[in-house]
Amino acid sequence: MTYLIIAGALAFILSLLFVPGIARRRRMSRKAHADYASSRGTLHARQLHAAVKKHGLALPVLVRERDQLTATMESLTRSELIELRQALTTALVNGPLAEVRGIGPTLRDRIVEDCFDGTLESLNHAHRVQGVGEETASDIRSWARAIQNQIPARLKGEFDGKDEILARYGQRRLEIRSRRTELDEIIDARRATLTLAKDKLAVLELVTPATYRAALDGDVAAAERVTAHTLGAFPEWEQEPVWFRDITGESEGSPHGV
């Protein structure tokens, strides 16, 4: 019985010694968490985290669009050449073809209407056209082969439809180059802004509730980090930086001027 009384007395004495300390530490911990949660640095970190994620997802979309424009430009060059060759071929078939032996304007027009599809290869079937004999068909094939070899050189000269094709594709190229230049500028700016935001976010996230708790306990280094953290991404008395406004301005629920 005596031992129980002594043990109870010791427990009571220990509670008097330690309970106030435990309660104090709990109060300090709650204050540290509350101060951290309401800190300007925490609010800015929350904004930057959401904005970095959003813009990080959007950036590849812009890059893909720019790359697609590059592919479109290459495709445009191929399409332009095809149209130029077709225009040149059509001009030659509607003109010089009539000079082939045994062909005059009338038979030429019939060949164009019944056989020609815009390619010199289609003239290989000219023998199916009424009025075209085997000898004339052979001459047409020979003429088509000769013209085929001359196409690269003749493309450099003038022919019907060339100016219109060049103007149309030239305008399309200007539009694509303009958009690609615009995208290059946007992408470069977004990347620079993302880098700044990530660097600032990394610094802000180094401070935790534990840092605030250590500062309350008198840790000088922790107190310095907390002081910097309370300033946030930029001090309240300074104007909002352009990079911060740019990256958080499109984020839903981003309170400016925090």
XYZ file of C-alpha atoms in Angstrom:
258
model
C 0.000 0.000 0.000
C 2.823 2.345 0.862
C 4.414 1.662 -2.509
C 1.209 2.581 -4.313
C 0.998 5.852 -2.439
C 4.617 6.656 -3.255
C 4.129 5.742 -6.928
C 1.038 7.906 -7.164
C 2.853 10.809 -5.575
C 5.752 10.451 -8.012
C 3.373 10.336 -10.963
C 1.665 13.468 -9.738
C 4.983 15.263 -9.317
C 6.130 14.176 -12.795
C 2.876 15.380 -14.326
C 3.408 18.744 -12.709
C 6.872 18.850 -14.227
C 6.196 17.553 -17.735
C 2.562 18.229 -18.631
C 3.031 22.013 -18.900
C 5.978 21.399 -21.237
C 3.991 19.003 -23.386
C 1.073 21.425 -23.534
C 3.431 24.236 -24.472
C 4.974 22.197 -27.276
C 1.539 21.348 -28.602
C 0.528 24.999 -28.571
C 3.724 25.935 -30.389
C 3.172 23.167 -32.926
C -0.384 24.342 -33.594
C 0.833 27.915 -33.946
C 3.627 26.834 -36.303
C 1.152 24.998 -38.540
C -1.307 27.896 -38.444
C 1.395 30.462 -39.228
C 2.706 28.297 -42.057
C -0.767 27.777 -43.535
C -1.533 31.506 -43.584
C 1.926 32.597 -44.696
C 2.303 34.570 -47.919
C 4.930 32.042 -48.981
C 2.503 29.140 -48.606
C -0.241 30.946 -50.519
C 2.163 31.818 -53.337
C 3.531 28.262 -53.385
C 0.002 26.928 -53.781
C -0.631 29.298 -56.701
C 2.683 28.474 -58.349
C 2.225 24.726 -57.933
C -1.140 24.818 -59.743
C 0.138 27.210 -62.412
C 3.327 25.234 -63.094
C 1.294 22.056 -63.530
C -1.186 23.752 -65.856
C 1.408 25.493 -68.030
C 3.627 22.417 -68.000
C 0.782 20.442 -69.569
C -0.017 23.213 -72.060
C 3.550 23.654 -73.316
C 3.800 20.318 -75.189
C 0.582 21.201 -77.024
C 2.215 24.371 -78.347
C 5.371 22.480 -79.285
C 3.332 19.891 -81.195
C 1.491 22.649 -83.051
C 4.803 24.256 -84.028
C 6.236 20.923 -85.182
C 3.063 20.261 -87.159
C 3.523 23.593 -88.929
C 7.035 22.515 -89.924
C 5.605 19.299 -91.352
C 2.864 21.291 -93.087
C 5.488 23.529 -94.687
C 7.292 20.486 -96.092
C 4.007 19.040 -97.344
C 3.186 22.397 -98.903
C 6.373 22.291 -100.958
C 5.486 18.843 -102.280
C 1.915 19.887 -103.105
C 3.123 23.027 -104.844
C 5.488 21.041 -107.053
C 2.702 18.614 -107.954
C 0.394 21.468 -108.957
C 3.131 23.184 -110.951
C 3.916 19.974 -112.824
C 0.218 19.447 -113.537
C -0.194 23.026 -114.758
C 2.889 22.748 -116.967
C 1.828 19.369 -118.318
C -1.660 20.673 -119.060
C -0.223 23.702 -120.845
C 2.040 21.490 -122.962
C -0.689 18.999 -123.824
C -3.083 21.790 -124.750
C -0.410 23.372 -126.919
C 2.651 21.597 -128.347
C 0.952 18.180 -128.425
C -0.873 19.356 -131.544
C 2.516 19.655 -133.249
C 3.142 15.903 -133.061
C 2.958 14.292 -136.481
C -0.559 13.260 -137.339
C -2.162 15.368 -134.621
C -3.895 18.672 -135.143
C -5.972 20.864 -132.845
C -9.111 18.751 -133.309
C -7.511 15.403 -132.471
C -5.526 17.010 -129.674
C -8.740 18.289 -128.088
C -10.273 14.826 -128.366
C -7.222 13.266 -126.702
C -7.389 15.819 -123.884
C -11.076 15.168 -123.345
C -11.057 11.367 -123.595
C -7.619 10.391 -122.324
C -5.631 13.091 -120.530
C -5.976 13.164 -116.708
C -3.346 15.795 -115.955
C -0.349 13.473 -116.175
C 1.905 12.627 -119.080
C 1.561 8.949 -118.181
C -2.113 9.051 -119.146
C -1.088 9.744 -122.747
C 0.174 6.157 -122.933
C -3.492 5.239 -123.447
C -3.999 7.622 -126.359
C -4.432 4.643 -128.705
C -7.901 4.190 -127.215
C -9.013 7.557 -128.569
C -10.900 7.501 -131.848
C -8.700 8.697 -134.682
C -5.396 7.770 -133.045
C -3.629 5.001 -134.910
C -0.793 2.851 -133.644
C 1.855 5.001 -135.287
C 0.376 8.202 -133.906
C 0.046 6.601 -130.467
C 3.740 5.658 -130.626
C 4.665 9.226 -131.562
C 2.579 10.514 -128.643
C 4.395 8.188 -126.226
C 7.761 9.326 -127.552
C 6.704 12.968 -127.231
C 5.511 12.365 -123.646
C 8.844 10.734 -122.681
C 10.798 13.613 -124.157
C 8.620 16.180 -122.391
C 8.956 14.241 -119.114
C 12.730 14.699 -119.260
C 12.292 18.410 -119.934
C 9.906 19.077 -117.029
C 12.579 20.206 -114.481
C 13.973 22.769 -116.917
C 10.560 23.884 -118.195
C 9.318 24.441 -114.619
C 11.778 27.328 -114.391
C 10.155 29.057 -117.337
C 6.762 30.693 -117.733
C 3.566 28.739 -118.354
C -0.150 29.172 -117.790
C -1.194 28.904 -114.148
C 2.309 29.202 -112.700
C 1.954 32.708 -111.264
C -1.371 31.889 -109.609
C 0.032 28.731 -108.001
C 3.158 30.490 -106.739
C 1.110 33.364 -105.322
C -1.307 31.039 -103.548
C 1.368 28.862 -101.991
C 3.493 31.900 -101.198
C 0.639 33.404 -99.194
C 0.124 30.141 -97.341
C 3.839 29.999 -96.509
C 3.725 33.528 -95.114
C 0.816 32.549 -92.872
C 2.594 29.427 -91.642
C 5.892 31.246 -91.012
C 4.065 33.991 -89.144
C 2.276 31.508 -86.905
C 5.449 29.477 -86.364
C 7.370 32.612 -85.367
C 4.552 33.520 -83.006
C 4.641 30.042 -81.474
C 8.435 30.163 -81.103
C 8.117 33.396 -79.133
C 5.291 32.014 -76.986
C 7.143 28.763 -76.287
C 10.392 30.543 -75.378
C 8.519 32.928 -73.076
C 6.567 30.086 -71.447
C 9.729 28.084 -70.856
C 11.497 31.061 -69.303
C 8.495 31.796 -67.085
C 8.186 28.149 -66.065
C 11.863 28.067 -65.124
C 11.485 31.149 -62.921
C 8.329 29.771 -61.343
C 9.866 26.351 -60.655
C 12.964 27.917 -59.105
C 10.886 30.157 -56.854
C 8.547 27.286 -55.953
C 11.496 25.073 -55.017
C 12.776 27.745 -52.622
C 9.352 28.264 -51.047
C 8.798 24.531 -50.599
C 12.054 24.179 -48.649
C 10.241 25.811 -45.729
C 7.787 23.569 -43.858
C 5.740 23.746 -40.641
C 8.763 22.168 -38.948
C 10.824 25.193 -39.978
C 8.261 27.492 -38.381
C 8.318 25.293 -35.261
C 12.105 25.480 -35.071
C 11.949 29.259 -35.411
C 9.553 29.438 -32.461
C 12.063 27.380 -30.480
C 14.718 30.008 -31.130
C 16.572 28.479 -34.086
C 18.154 31.555 -35.700
C 18.719 29.933 -39.116
C 15.133 28.673 -39.163
C 13.890 32.125 -38.194
C 15.736 33.634 -41.169
C 14.156 31.109 -43.529
C 10.722 31.812 -42.069
C 11.216 35.556 -42.502
C 12.077 35.028 -46.172
C 9.134 32.658 -46.557
C 6.670 35.207 -45.209
C 7.662 37.510 -48.073
C 6.408 34.931 -50.568
C 7.443 34.941 -54.210
C 7.760 38.713 -53.923
C 7.253 41.168 -51.032
C 3.819 42.674 -50.521
C 5.142 46.186 -50.994
C 6.637 45.423 -54.398
C 4.750 45.418 -57.677
C 3.673 41.992 -58.859
C 6.400 40.646 -61.205
C 5.416 40.108 -64.813
C 6.437 36.429 -64.707
C 4.229 35.802 -61.664
C 1.267 37.553 -63.235
C 1.778 35.697 -66.511
C 1.916 32.236 -65.001
C -0.823 32.679 -62.394
C -3.089 34.979 -64.366
C -4.738 32.101 -66.257
C -5.028 29.852 -63.218
C -8.534 29.537 -61.893
C -9.041 31.190 -58.538
C -5.618 32.817 -58.468
C -5.887 35.817 -56.114
C -3.669 38.577 -57.440
C -1.876 40.830 -55.075
C -1.682 38.236 -52.302
